[in-house]
Short mmCIF file of C-alpha atoms (C1' of nucleotides) in Angstrom, two decimals:
data_model
loop_
_atom_site.label_atom_id
_atom_site.label_comp_id
_atom_site.label_asym_id
_atom_site.label_seq_id
_atom_site.Cartn_x
_atom_site.Cartn_y
_atom_site.Cartn_z
CA UNK F 1 -13.81 -39.96 -12.68
CA UNK F 2 -15.19 -36.97 -10.85
CA UNK F 3 -14.69 -34.45 -13.83
CA UNK F 4 -17.65 -32.07 -13.21
CA UNK F 5 -19.93 -32.22 -16.36
CA UNK F 6 -21.11 -28.47 -17.03
CA UNK F 7 -23.95 -27.58 -18.73
CA UNK F 8 -23.43 -24.81 -21.63
CA UNK F 9 -24.67 -22.46 -19.08
CA UNK F 10 -22.52 -23.38 -16.43
CA UNK F 11 -19.52 -23.42 -18.47
CA UNK F 12 -20.29 -20.03 -19.88
CA UNK F 13 -20.73 -18.67 -16.41
CA UNK F 14 -17.34 -20.03 -15.23
CA UNK F 15 -15.64 -18.38 -18.21
CA UNK F 16 -17.24 -15.00 -17.53
CA UNK F 17 -16.42 -15.13 -14.05
CA UNK F 18 -12.67 -16.01 -14.75
CA UNK F 19 -12.66 -13.31 -17.37
CA UNK F 20 -13.69 -10.73 -14.73
CA UNK F 21 -10.81 -11.81 -12.70
CA UNK F 22 -8.40 -11.58 -15.76
CA UNK F 23 -9.58 -8.25 -16.71
CA UNK F 24 -9.20 -6.92 -13.20
CA UNK F 25 -5.59 -8.27 -13.02
CA UNK F 26 -4.60 -6.55 -16.16
CA UNK F 27 -6.31 -3.29 -15.37
CA UNK F 28 -4.38 -3.56 -12.08
CA UNK F 29 -1.33 -4.29 -13.65
CA UNK F 30 -1.81 -1.25 -15.97
CA UNK F 31 -3.15 1.43 -13.52
CA UNK F 32 -2.29 0.13 -10.04
CA UNK F 33 -4.71 -1.17 -7.73
CA UNK F 34 -6.92 1.76 -7.79
CA UNK F 35 -7.87 0.80 -11.43
CA UNK F 36 -9.78 -2.45 -9.91
CA UNK F 37 -13.31 -1.05 -10.15
CA UNK F 38 -16.29 -2.79 -10.99
CA UNK F 39 -17.11 -0.25 -13.48
CA UNK F 40 -13.85 -0.08 -15.14
CA UNK F 41 -13.89 -3.96 -15.43
CA UNK F 42 -17.47 -3.85 -16.90
CA UNK F 43 -16.38 -1.07 -19.35
CA UNK F 44 -13.32 -3.16 -20.37
CA UNK F 45 -15.84 -5.98 -20.84
CA UNK F 46 -18.26 -4.41 -22.75
CA UNK F 47 -21.04 -4.97 -20.09
CA UNK F 48 -22.72 -3.04 -17.39
CA UNK F 49 -21.51 -2.71 -13.98
CA UNK F 50 -24.56 -4.09 -12.50
CA UNK F 51 -23.94 -7.43 -14.53
CA UNK F 52 -20.86 -8.32 -12.24
CA UNK F 53 -23.23 -8.65 -9.37
CA UNK F 54 -24.35 -11.96 -10.88
CA UNK F 55 -20.83 -13.41 -10.45
CA UNK F 56 -19.54 -11.66 -7.19
CA UNK F 57 -21.43 -10.55 -4.27
CA UNK F 58 -19.69 -7.53 -3.86
CA UNK F 59 -16.39 -5.78 -4.95
CA UNK F 60 -14.51 -7.07 -1.85
CA UNK F 61 -15.37 -10.64 -2.77
CA UNK F 62 -13.83 -10.29 -6.11
CA UNK F 63 -10.55 -8.55 -4.52
CA UNK F 64 -10.50 -11.63 -2.34
CA UNK F 65 -10.51 -13.98 -5.06
CA UNK F 66 -7.77 -11.97 -7.04
CA UNK F 67 -5.56 -12.04 -4.00
CA UNK F 68 -5.96 -15.74 -3.67
CA UNK F 69 -5.22 -16.42 -7.32
CA UNK F 70 -2.25 -13.96 -7.37
CA UNK F 71 -0.61 -15.38 -4.00
CA UNK F 72 -1.34 -18.86 -5.40
CA UNK F 73 0.56 -18.11 -8.73
CA UNK F 74 3.56 -16.66 -6.79
CA UNK F 75 3.75 -19.59 -4.39
CA UNK F 76 3.32 -22.16 -7.50
CA UNK F 77 6.28 -20.18 -9.06
CA UNK F 78 8.76 -20.34 -6.45
CA UNK F 79 7.90 -24.06 -5.52
CA UNK F 80 8.39 -24.90 -9.07
CA UNK F 81 11.70 -23.38 -9.37
CA UNK F 82 12.65 -25.05 -6.19
CA UNK F 83 11.63 -28.29 -7.64
CA UNK F 84 13.87 -27.88 -10.57
CA UNK F 85 16.89 -28.75 -8.35
CA UNK F 86 17.18 -31.98 -6.60
CA UNK F 87 16.72 -32.43 -2.99
CA UNK F 88 20.38 -32.87 -2.29
CA UNK F 89 21.15 -29.28 -3.36
CA UNK F 90 19.52 -27.39 -0.55
CA UNK F 91 21.65 -24.11 -1.36
CA UNK F 92 20.57 -24.26 -4.99
CA UNK F 93 16.92 -24.80 -4.01
CA UNK F 94 16.99 -21.66 -1.69
CA UNK F 95 18.72 -19.56 -4.34
CA UNK F 96 16.18 -20.64 -6.83
CA UNK F 97 13.29 -19.95 -4.45
CA UNK F 98 14.56 -16.47 -3.46
CA UNK F 99 15.66 -15.49 -6.82
CA UNK F 100 12.16 -16.49 -8.34
CA UNK F 101 10.31 -14.49 -5.46
CA UNK F 102 12.28 -11.53 -6.77
CA UNK F 103 11.68 -12.06 -10.53
CA UNK F 104 8.07 -12.81 -10.02
CA UNK F 105 7.84 -9.62 -8.04
CA UNK F 106 9.51 -7.55 -10.99
CA UNK F 107 7.31 -9.10 -13.70
CA UNK F 108 4.14 -8.71 -11.49
CA UNK F 109 4.80 -5.59 -9.25
CA UNK F 110 0.96 -4.78 -8.61
CA UNK F 111 0.47 -8.42 -7.79
CA UNK F 112 3.15 -7.98 -5.32
CA UNK F 113 1.71 -4.84 -3.94
CA UNK F 114 -1.87 -6.51 -3.84
CA UNK F 115 -0.60 -9.50 -1.57
CA UNK F 116 1.95 -7.63 0.73
CA UNK F 117 0.92 -3.99 0.30
CA UNK F 118 -1.85 -1.77 1.34
CA UNK F 119 -5.10 -3.43 0.58
CA UNK F 120 -7.09 -1.79 -2.24
CA UNK F 121 -8.74 1.19 -1.20
CA UNK F 122 -11.62 0.66 0.95
CA UNK F 123 -11.03 -3.22 0.90
CA UNK F 124 -11.89 -5.04 4.12
CA UNK F 125 -10.09 -8.49 4.55
CA UNK F 126 -12.45 -11.40 5.09
CA UNK F 127 -11.97 -13.62 8.08
CA UNK F 128 -8.99 -15.72 8.13
CA UNK F 129 -7.68 -13.59 5.36
CA UNK F 130 -7.94 -14.17 1.73
CA UNK F 131 -4.30 -14.94 1.69
CA UNK F 132 -4.06 -17.32 4.68
CA UNK F 133 -3.93 -20.54 2.56
CA UNK F 134 -1.35 -19.33 0.45
CA UNK F 135 0.79 -17.88 3.24
CA UNK F 136 0.64 -21.07 5.06
CA UNK F 137 1.93 -22.88 1.94
CA UNK F 138 4.79 -20.45 1.49
CA UNK F 139 5.76 -20.64 5.13
CA UNK F 140 5.67 -24.52 5.04
CA UNK F 141 7.69 -24.45 2.00
CA UNK F 142 10.21 -22.10 3.27
CA UNK F 143 10.63 -24.51 6.43
CA UNK F 144 11.13 -27.49 4.06
CA UNK F 145 14.04 -25.54 2.79
CA UNK F 146 15.31 -24.79 6.28
CA UNK F 147 14.84 -28.52 7.23
CA UNK F 148 17.23 -29.51 4.47
CA UNK F 149 19.86 -27.44 6.29
CA UNK F 150 18.71 -27.73 10.00
CA UNK F 151 21.27 -29.98 11.31
CA UNK F 152 24.31 -27.99 10.33
CA UNK F 153 22.58 -24.45 10.49
CA UNK F 154 24.99 -21.87 11.89
CA UNK F 155 22.46 -19.06 12.38
CA UNK F 156 19.98 -21.44 14.44
CA UNK F 157 17.62 -19.70 16.93
CA UNK F 158 18.99 -17.81 20.24
CA UNK F 159 15.42 -18.25 21.37
CA UNK F 160 13.46 -20.94 22.69
CA UNK F 161 10.14 -21.93 20.74
CA UNK F 162 7.15 -23.98 21.34
CA UNK F 163 4.72 -25.39 18.86
CA UNK F 164 2.15 -23.41 20.61
CA UNK F 165 3.95 -20.27 19.43
CA UNK F 166 2.69 -20.77 15.93
CA UNK F 167 -0.47 -21.11 14.04
CA UNK F 168 -1.88 -24.56 14.28
CA UNK F 169 -2.66 -24.88 10.54
CA UNK F 170 1.03 -24.14 9.68
CA UNK F 171 2.17 -26.41 12.56
CA UNK F 172 0.23 -29.11 11.10
CA UNK F 173 1.63 -28.59 7.79
CA UNK F 174 5.09 -28.70 8.69
CA UNK F 175 5.01 -31.56 11.45
CA UNK F 176 3.16 -33.94 8.90
CA UNK F 177 6.05 -33.41 6.42
CA UNK F 178 8.84 -33.06 8.73
CA UNK F 179 8.15 -34.95 12.07
CA UNK F 180 11.80 -34.70 13.33
CA UNK F 181 11.99 -30.82 13.02
CA UNK F 182 11.85 -28.66 16.35
CA UNK F 183 9.54 -25.60 16.42
CA UNK F 184 12.68 -23.14 16.22
CA UNK F 185 12.99 -24.21 12.68
CA UNK F 186 9.67 -22.51 11.87
CA UNK F 187 10.95 -19.46 13.51
CA UNK F 188 14.14 -19.68 11.22
CA UNK F 189 12.05 -19.95 8.46
CA UNK F 190 10.02 -16.98 9.09
CA UNK F 191 13.33 -15.24 9.46
CA UNK F 192 14.25 -16.28 6.02
CA UNK F 193 11.08 -15.10 4.90
CA UNK F 194 11.81 -11.74 6.39
CA UNK F 195 15.03 -11.57 4.64
CA UNK F 196 13.78 -12.26 1.25
CA UNK F 197 10.67 -10.15 1.75
CA UNK F 198 12.60 -7.16 2.98
CA UNK F 199 14.92 -6.44 -0.22
CA UNK F 200 12.28 -7.28 -2.42
CA UNK F 201 9.73 -5.00 -0.96
CA UNK F 202 12.11 -2.21 -0.66
CA UNK F 203 13.09 -2.70 -4.48
CA UNK F 204 9.29 -2.94 -5.76
CA UNK F 205 8.22 0.20 -3.60
CA UNK F 206 11.19 2.18 -5.10
CA UNK F 207 13.28 2.78 -2.10
CA UNK F 208 16.34 0.54 -3.08
CA UNK F 209 16.85 1.89 -6.63
CA UNK F 210 17.30 5.40 -5.38
CA UNK F 211 20.11 4.19 -3.41
CA UNK F 212 21.85 1.57 -5.43
CA UNK F 213 22.05 1.04 -9.03
CA UNK F 214 21.64 -2.76 -9.23
CA UNK F 215 19.41 -4.06 -6.25
CA UNK F 216 19.68 -7.47 -7.56
CA UNK F 217 23.44 -7.99 -6.77
CA UNK F 218 22.66 -6.87 -3.04
CA UNK F 219 19.83 -9.40 -3.07
CA UNK F 220 22.10 -12.30 -4.43
CA UNK F 221 24.56 -11.33 -1.84
CA UNK F 222 21.92 -11.81 0.74
CA UNK F 223 20.89 -15.14 -0.59
CA UNK F 224 24.51 -16.35 -0.68
CA UNK F 225 25.13 -15.28 2.91
CA UNK F 226 22.01 -17.09 3.81
CA UNK F 227 23.13 -20.34 2.47
CA UNK F 228 26.47 -19.58 4.20
CA UNK F 229 24.61 -19.04 7.44
CA UNK F 230 22.63 -22.20 7.05
CA UNK F 231 25.90 -24.16 6.51
CA UNK F 232 25.02 -25.63 3.25
CA UNK F 233 27.27 -24.88 0.18
CA UNK F 234 26.25 -24.32 -3.45
CA UNK F 235 26.68 -27.28 -5.81
CA UNK F 236 27.72 -26.50 -9.51
CA UNK F 237 24.19 -25.57 -10.34
CA UNK F 238 24.52 -21.84 -9.71
CA UNK F 239 22.26 -19.01 -11.04
CA UNK F 240 23.92 -15.55 -11.82
CA UNK V 1 21.11 35.70 15.57
CA UNK V 2 19.12 34.42 12.56
CA UNK V 3 15.82 33.92 14.38
CA UNK V 4 13.26 34.92 11.90
CA UNK V 5 10.98 37.43 12.96
CA UNK V 6 7.70 36.54 11.93
CA UNK V 7 4.69 39.15 12.03
CA UNK V 8 1.41 37.85 13.53
CA UNK V 9 0.11 37.10 10.32
CA UNK V 10 3.06 35.17 9.34
CA UNK V 11 2.80 33.35 12.69
CA UNK V 12 -0.84 32.35 12.30
CA UNK V 13 -0.17 31.20 8.57
CA UNK V 14 2.75 28.76 9.87
CA UNK V 15 0.40 27.78 12.60
CA UNK V 16 -2.37 26.85 10.27
CA UNK V 17 -0.19 25.18 7.84
CA UNK V 18 1.27 23.04 10.75
CA UNK V 19 -2.16 22.42 11.98
CA UNK V 20 -3.13 21.21 8.54
CA UNK V 21 -0.47 18.43 8.70
CA UNK V 22 -1.32 17.57 11.95
CA UNK V 23 -4.87 16.96 11.27
CA UNK V 24 -4.08 15.04 8.14
CA UNK V 25 -1.67 12.70 10.11
CA UNK V 26 -4.30 12.10 12.87
CA UNK V 27 -6.89 11.29 10.37
CA UNK V 28 -4.65 9.01 8.72
CA UNK V 29 -3.71 7.24 12.10
CA UNK V 30 -7.42 6.93 12.57
CA UNK V 31 -8.84 5.77 9.14
CA UNK V 32 -5.83 4.64 7.09
CA UNK V 33 -4.25 6.57 4.01
CA UNK V 34 -7.45 7.05 2.28
CA UNK V 35 -8.89 9.33 4.97
CA UNK V 36 -6.13 11.88 3.84
CA UNK V 37 -8.51 14.15 1.92
CA UNK V 38 -8.67 17.86 1.82
CA UNK V 39 -12.31 17.73 2.44
CA UNK V 40 -12.11 15.72 5.40
CA UNK V 41 -9.25 17.80 6.82
CA UNK V 42 -11.16 20.90 6.23
CA UNK V 43 -14.18 19.47 8.07
CA UNK V 44 -12.15 18.55 10.89
CA UNK V 45 -10.58 21.93 11.19
CA UNK V 46 -13.97 23.74 10.80
CA UNK V 47 -12.79 25.28 7.72
CA UNK V 48 -13.64 25.03 3.77
CA UNK V 49 -12.03 22.61 1.69
CA UNK V 50 -10.99 25.50 -0.81
CA UNK V 51 -9.13 27.33 2.09
CA UNK V 52 -6.37 24.62 2.11
CA UNK V 53 -5.25 25.85 -1.34
CA UNK V 54 -4.10 28.93 0.51
CA UNK V 55 -1.39 26.72 2.24
CA UNK V 56 -0.67 23.78 -0.14
CA UNK V 57 -0.84 24.10 -4.07
CA UNK V 58 -2.43 20.59 -4.46
CA UNK V 59 -3.25 17.51 -2.39
CA UNK V 60 0.12 15.90 -3.58
CA UNK V 61 1.80 18.66 -2.30
CA UNK V 62 0.61 18.26 0.96
CA UNK V 63 1.10 14.38 1.28
CA UNK V 64 4.81 14.90 0.13
CA UNK V 65 5.24 17.21 3.09
CA UNK V 66 3.65 14.52 5.25
CA UNK V 67 5.86 12.07 3.87
CA UNK V 68 9.07 14.02 4.65
CA UNK V 69 7.65 14.98 8.22
CA UNK V 70 6.82 11.36 9.02
CA UNK V 71 10.11 9.78 7.44
CA UNK V 72 12.15 12.34 9.28
CA UNK V 73 10.32 11.60 12.60
CA UNK V 74 11.31 8.06 12.18
CA UNK V 75 14.66 8.64 11.42
CA UNK V 76 15.10 11.01 14.35
CA UNK V 77 13.71 8.07 16.54
CA UNK V 78 16.11 5.53 15.54
CA UNK V 79 19.07 7.84 15.64
CA UNK V 80 18.15 8.96 19.14
CA UNK V 81 17.90 5.39 20.27
CA UNK V 82 21.19 4.69 18.82
CA UNK V 83 22.87 7.74 20.45
CA UNK V 84 21.74 6.63 23.85
CA UNK V 85 24.36 3.91 23.79
CA UNK V 86 28.17 4.56 23.66
CA UNK V 87 30.17 4.23 20.19
CA UNK V 88 32.10 1.23 21.82
CA UNK V 89 28.97 -0.75 22.17
CA UNK V 90 27.94 -1.39 18.28
CA UNK V 91 25.81 -4.49 18.94
CA UNK V 92 23.97 -2.37 21.38
CA UNK V 93 23.51 0.47 18.95
CA UNK V 94 22.19 -1.87 16.17
CA UNK V 95 19.86 -3.54 18.33
CA UNK V 96 18.68 -0.21 19.76
CA UNK V 97 18.27 0.96 16.25
CA UNK V 98 16.40 -2.03 15.12
CA UNK V 99 14.25 -2.50 17.94
CA UNK V 100 13.16 1.11 17.65
CA UNK V 101 12.38 0.81 14.01
CA UNK V 102 9.91 -1.80 14.99
CA UNK V 103 8.36 -0.17 18.04
CA UNK V 104 8.16 3.07 15.89
CA UNK V 105 6.20 1.11 13.26
CA UNK V 106 3.83 -0.44 15.74
CA UNK V 107 2.95 2.81 17.20
CA UNK V 108 2.76 4.57 13.91
CA UNK V 109 1.44 1.84 11.45
CA UNK V 110 -0.07 4.23 9.17
CA UNK V 111 3.06 6.32 9.03
CA UNK V 112 4.93 3.37 8.14
CA UNK V 113 2.54 2.52 5.40
CA UNK V 114 2.73 5.90 4.20
CA UNK V 115 6.41 5.87 3.86
CA UNK V 116 6.87 2.33 2.75
CA UNK V 117 3.85 1.14 1.46
CA UNK V 118 1.54 2.19 -1.64
CA UNK V 119 1.41 5.72 -2.11
CA UNK V 120 -2.00 7.28 -0.81
CA UNK V 121 -4.64 6.58 -3.76
CA UNK V 122 -3.81 8.69 -6.86
CA UNK V 123 -0.68 10.27 -5.34
CA UNK V 124 2.16 10.87 -7.84
CA UNK V 125 5.72 10.85 -6.39
CA UNK V 126 7.45 14.29 -7.09
CA UNK V 127 10.81 14.21 -8.66
CA UNK V 128 13.71 13.03 -6.46
CA UNK V 129 11.07 11.66 -4.24
CA UNK V 130 9.63 13.39 -1.06
CA UNK V 131 11.48 10.70 1.04
CA UNK V 132 14.71 10.89 -0.79
CA UNK V 133 16.60 12.96 1.89
CA UNK V 134 15.44 10.88 4.98
CA UNK V 135 15.87 7.66 2.98
CA UNK V 136 19.77 8.80 2.44
CA UNK V 137 20.07 9.88 6.09
CA UNK V 138 18.71 6.37 7.36
CA UNK V 139 21.19 4.64 4.94
CA UNK V 140 23.97 6.60 5.91
CA UNK V 141 23.14 5.85 9.56
CA UNK V 142 22.88 2.03 8.94
CA UNK V 143 26.26 2.48 7.03
CA UNK V 144 27.70 4.07 10.23
CA UNK V 145 26.50 1.08 12.27
CA UNK V 146 27.96 -1.36 9.73
CA UNK V 147 31.34 0.63 9.70
CA UNK V 148 31.87 0.15 13.46
CA UNK V 149 31.73 -3.56 12.83
CA UNK V 150 33.50 -3.51 9.49
CA UNK V 151 36.98 -4.87 10.28
CA UNK V 152 35.53 -8.02 12.10
CA UNK V 153 32.34 -8.71 10.06
CA UNK V 154 31.94 -12.35 9.13
CA UNK V 155 29.21 -11.67 6.56
CA UNK V 156 31.02 -9.19 4.50
CA UNK V 157 30.10 -8.83 0.88
CA UNK V 158 30.55 -11.72 -1.51
CA UNK V 159 30.13 -9.34 -4.56
CA UNK V 160 32.58 -6.71 -5.59
CA UNK V 161 31.35 -3.19 -5.35
CA UNK V 162 32.46 0.25 -6.81
CA UNK V 163 31.28 3.82 -5.34
CA UNK V 164 29.74 4.44 -8.70
CA UNK V 165 27.27 1.55 -7.74
CA UNK V 166 25.37 3.75 -5.36
CA UNK V 167 23.73 7.40 -5.34
CA UNK V 168 26.00 10.01 -5.43
CA UNK V 169 24.47 11.73 -2.41
CA UNK V 170 24.45 8.68 -0.35
CA UNK V 171 27.92 8.06 -1.27
CA UNK V 172 28.81 11.60 -0.23
CA UNK V 173 27.43 11.14 3.18
CA UNK V 174 29.26 8.00 3.65
CA UNK V 175 32.65 9.06 2.48
CA UNK V 176 32.66 12.44 4.26
CA UNK V 177 31.94 10.56 7.51
CA UNK V 178 33.79 7.20 7.02
CA UNK V 179 36.59 7.88 4.60
CA UNK V 180 38.31 4.55 5.24
CA UNK V 181 35.21 2.45 4.25
CA UNK V 182 35.02 0.39 1.23
CA UNK V 183 32.09 0.71 -0.89
CA UNK V 184 31.10 -2.87 0.01
CA UNK V 185 30.01 -1.84 3.43
CA UNK V 186 27.41 0.37 1.93
CA UNK V 187 26.11 -2.68 0.04
CA UNK V 188 26.13 -4.58 3.64
CA UNK V 189 24.19 -1.65 4.99
CA UNK V 190 21.44 -2.03 2.51
CA UNK V 191 21.33 -5.82 3.33
CA UNK V 192 20.94 -4.82 6.89
CA UNK V 193 18.15 -2.55 5.94
CA UNK V 194 16.34 -5.29 4.29
CA UNK V 195 16.69 -7.60 7.12
CA UNK V 196 14.93 -5.03 9.51
CA UNK V 197 12.35 -3.82 6.99
CA UNK V 198 11.36 -7.50 5.86
CA UNK V 199 10.17 -8.57 9.26
CA UNK V 200 8.70 -5.19 10.23
CA UNK V 201 7.10 -4.79 7.00
CA UNK V 202 5.48 -8.28 7.13
CA UNK V 203 4.19 -7.79 10.74
CA UNK V 204 2.68 -4.27 9.99
CA UNK V 205 0.80 -5.63 6.96
CA UNK V 206 -0.50 -8.47 9.10
CA UNK V 207 1.36 -11.38 7.40
CA UNK V 208 3.41 -12.53 10.46
CA UNK V 209 0.88 -12.58 13.03
CA UNK V 210 -1.39 -15.18 11.16
CA UNK V 211 1.73 -17.45 11.43
CA UNK V 212 3.41 -16.77 14.74
CA UNK V 213 2.19 -15.31 18.05
CA UNK V 214 5.04 -13.18 18.78
CA UNK V 215 6.55 -11.67 15.84
CA UNK V 216 8.90 -9.69 18.19
CA UNK V 217 10.87 -12.64 19.11
CA UNK V 218 11.55 -13.51 15.78
CA UNK V 219 12.70 -10.06 15.19
CA UNK V 220 14.98 -10.12 18.09
CA UNK V 221 16.36 -13.20 17.09
CA UNK V 222 17.14 -11.95 13.84
CA UNK V 223 18.73 -8.77 15.01
CA UNK V 224 20.88 -10.95 17.48
CA UNK V 225 21.91 -13.20 14.54
CA UNK V 226 22.85 -9.73 12.71
CA UNK V 227 25.17 -8.67 15.58
CA UNK V 228 26.60 -12.26 15.39
CA UNK V 229 27.12 -12.12 11.76
CA UNK V 230 28.89 -8.61 12.10
CA UNK V 231 31.34 -10.16 14.73
CA UNK V 232 30.22 -7.75 17.48
CA UNK V 233 29.12 -8.84 20.81
CA UNK V 234 26.62 -7.20 22.95
CA UNK V 235 27.66 -5.57 26.25
CA UNK V 236 25.74 -5.71 29.37
CA UNK V 237 23.23 -3.19 28.09
CA UNK V 238 20.83 -5.48 26.44
CA UNK V 239 17.17 -4.85 25.69
CA UNK V 240 14.79 -7.49 25.98
"C1'" DT Z 1 -5.94 58.99 17.27
"C1'" DG Z 2 -8.43 58.80 13.25
"C1'" DT Z 3 -9.25 57.90 8.58
"C1'" DA Z 4 -8.46 55.55 3.73
"C1'" DC Z 5 -6.70 52.16 1.59
"C1'" DA Z 6 -4.30 47.32 0.78
"C1'" DT Z 7 -3.79 42.91 1.96
"C1'" DC Z 8 -5.33 38.65 2.33
"C1'" DA Z 9 -7.51 34.43 4.85
"C1'" DG Z 10 -11.42 32.01 4.55
"C1'" DT Z 11 -16.29 31.37 2.45
"C1'" DG Z 12 -19.69 29.07 -0.10
"C1'" DA Z 13 -21.50 27.56 -4.16
"C1'" DA Z 14 -20.61 25.23 -8.08
"C1'" DC Z 15 -17.92 22.12 -11.73
"C1'" DG Z 16 -17.44 17.38 -13.31
"C1'" DC Z 17 -15.86 13.00 -11.91
"C1'" DG Z 18 -15.93 7.96 -10.79
"C1'" DC Z 19 -17.62 4.97 -7.68
"C1'" DG Z 20 -20.54 0.77 -5.48
"C1'" DT Z 21 -24.91 -0.84 -5.35
"C1'" DT Z 22 -29.93 -1.44 -6.36
"C1'" DC Z 23 -33.78 -2.78 -9.18
"C1'" DA Z 24 -37.44 -3.41 -12.62
"C1'" DC Z 25 -36.80 -5.06 -17.08
"C1'" DT Z 26 -35.75 -7.37 -21.58
"C1'" DG Z 27 -34.54 -10.93 -24.34
"C1'" DA Z 28 -32.23 -14.81 -25.47
"C1'" DT Z 29 -31.39 -19.59 -24.11
"C1'" DG Z 30 -32.86 -24.01 -22.17
"C1'" DT Z 31 -36.56 -27.35 -20.64
"C1'" DA Z 32 -40.88 -30.09 -20.41
"C1'" DC Z 33 -44.70 -31.99 -22.55
"C1'" DT X 1 -40.77 -31.27 -34.54
"C1'" DG X 2 -43.46 -27.87 -32.16
"C1'" DT X 3 -45.28 -25.06 -28.64
"C1'" DA X 4 -45.60 -23.26 -23.68
"C1'" DC X 5 -43.26 -22.06 -20.07
"C1'" DA X 6 -39.12 -21.19 -16.86
"C1'" DT X 7 -34.54 -19.83 -16.24
"C1'" DC X 8 -31.29 -16.26 -15.95
"C1'" DA X 9 -27.83 -13.24 -18.11
"C1'" DG X 10 -27.38 -8.75 -18.81
"C1'" DT X 11 -29.67 -3.93 -19.41
"C1'" DG X 12 -29.79 0.90 -18.28
"C1'" DA X 13 -31.48 4.03 -15.51
"C1'" DA X 14 -31.07 5.88 -11.11
"C1'" DC X 15 -29.64 6.34 -5.93
"C1'" DG X 16 -26.36 8.87 -3.09
"C1'" DC X 17 -21.83 9.46 -2.02
"C1'" DG X 18 -17.28 11.89 -1.45
"C1'" DC X 19 -13.71 13.67 -4.06
"C1'" DG X 20 -10.24 17.59 -5.95
"C1'" DT X 21 -10.33 21.88 -7.67
"C1'" DT X 22 -11.76 26.67 -9.12
"C1'" DC X 23 -13.53 31.46 -8.26
"C1'" DA X 24 -15.97 35.52 -7.36
"C1'" DC X 25 -16.87 37.11 -2.89
"C1'" DT X 26 -16.76 39.07 2.24
"C1'" DG X 27 -14.98 40.80 6.14
"C1'" DA X 28 -11.22 41.02 9.13
"C1'" DT X 29 -6.52 42.45 10.09
"C1'" DG X 30 -2.79 45.33 9.02
"C1'" DT X 31 -0.60 49.77 7.09
"C1'" DA X 32 0.26 54.77 5.57
"C1'" DC X 33 -0.65 59.08 6.28
#
DNA sequence: TGTACATCAGTGAACGCGCGTTCACTGATGTAC
DNA sequence: TGTACATCAGTGAACGCGCGTTCACTGATGTAC
């Protein structure tokens, strides 16, 4: 079927474009986001800085591509972990999602910083945000987790919400998959996002470890309390 | 009493040192953390870059001083807001703390990034962390808020905790003020910190506003649910 | 009140650095006849 | 199978930039007699 037939030249081009991103990610994971410089990448690849302009119009284009890649890999990871558990184990699925988020962040701290932290020095976010698509996927995924618990959720939403309160694209994703769900469930999903993000961000940026020896236990407590608040119990498939 | 008598020279010195920090903060709030450069500060003050070395040994020394100042101003703000409400209104105090954290961050987004985000490019954290003292104060403050609710808290801690699980300095601060409190309360305080930090960080870094129109409502819902989980009710003194 | 000296804040020029980006070019790879 | 031409990936040198940091110095402010 539509498998694109690439000429030798096109194949090499695509490979080089991919290698540039790969090298950029490696440099970033070694030296922090500052290390993403066209000159450093070129040096690492044994080419000239100017040559990169054959693949990316500008440094910001490259950074946007990196953000997209990294964010996608994060969302892939948490969704995969969620899907290991059956749909009738909503607590297990939330735990898996949350734990995988933290584990991914610990393995890819610079990636986490790239997505959620200060943009690379001098980086200007393009329109719509390089991360918008992946972020919508993540929110929709969390909404799905909340949906499974919605009928019995204790923590519900004090506030009133309307579909127009949310981004249309996100609303589209959610309503397509969960037609019955009220808008307040999306608000709750964002709160769940906040709970996971908060402790992980504090840990990655070094603010938790100076207060507590094992931030992972605090985080696990938080996830457990979350499933409690959602009124769902864990099945036997627990993760320590 | 111990009012230090400064000579004219010493007074001018202290004023200049303070002005350097003030200018640095203003530049940062206008142009992001990258804008903190000795040359830019000197330019702004009508002096030479080299002159700053008469006041700070190195750029990192200056940045550390800034982090300390900014973090202290944040903790001052939330503590002041908390103390407006009486001790017998623990829910109001938590709401005040949380709301003030968010409001401070919205007014000082670059300050928030400086404290919690990526360090300024090239910045190396000194031993103990420039922010350690303020962070301990913040944690101790949150523990105080949790302490007021501890007896009736629903969300307690699933896990077992020991005093040795936490930083000794933090433990000292807490046990001095709340001798009765078990170590698990500190773990809960850290979770509370995470809940507040999560949504505020997502909002400041622009991840929430692309999903929801009014992140403040989500945040307020989260704070309200927090007081519910702590088993404390709001008195009449609510803040919208 | 006046002079001689010490202190010290700030100057200005220089150092070496790495950066993003541009551009005329070379030389290998691919295509058409 | 061989030749003539087009494509195009990558070169290397240059541009102008702002940065942190050093250092010999100037000139005003303060101090001691």
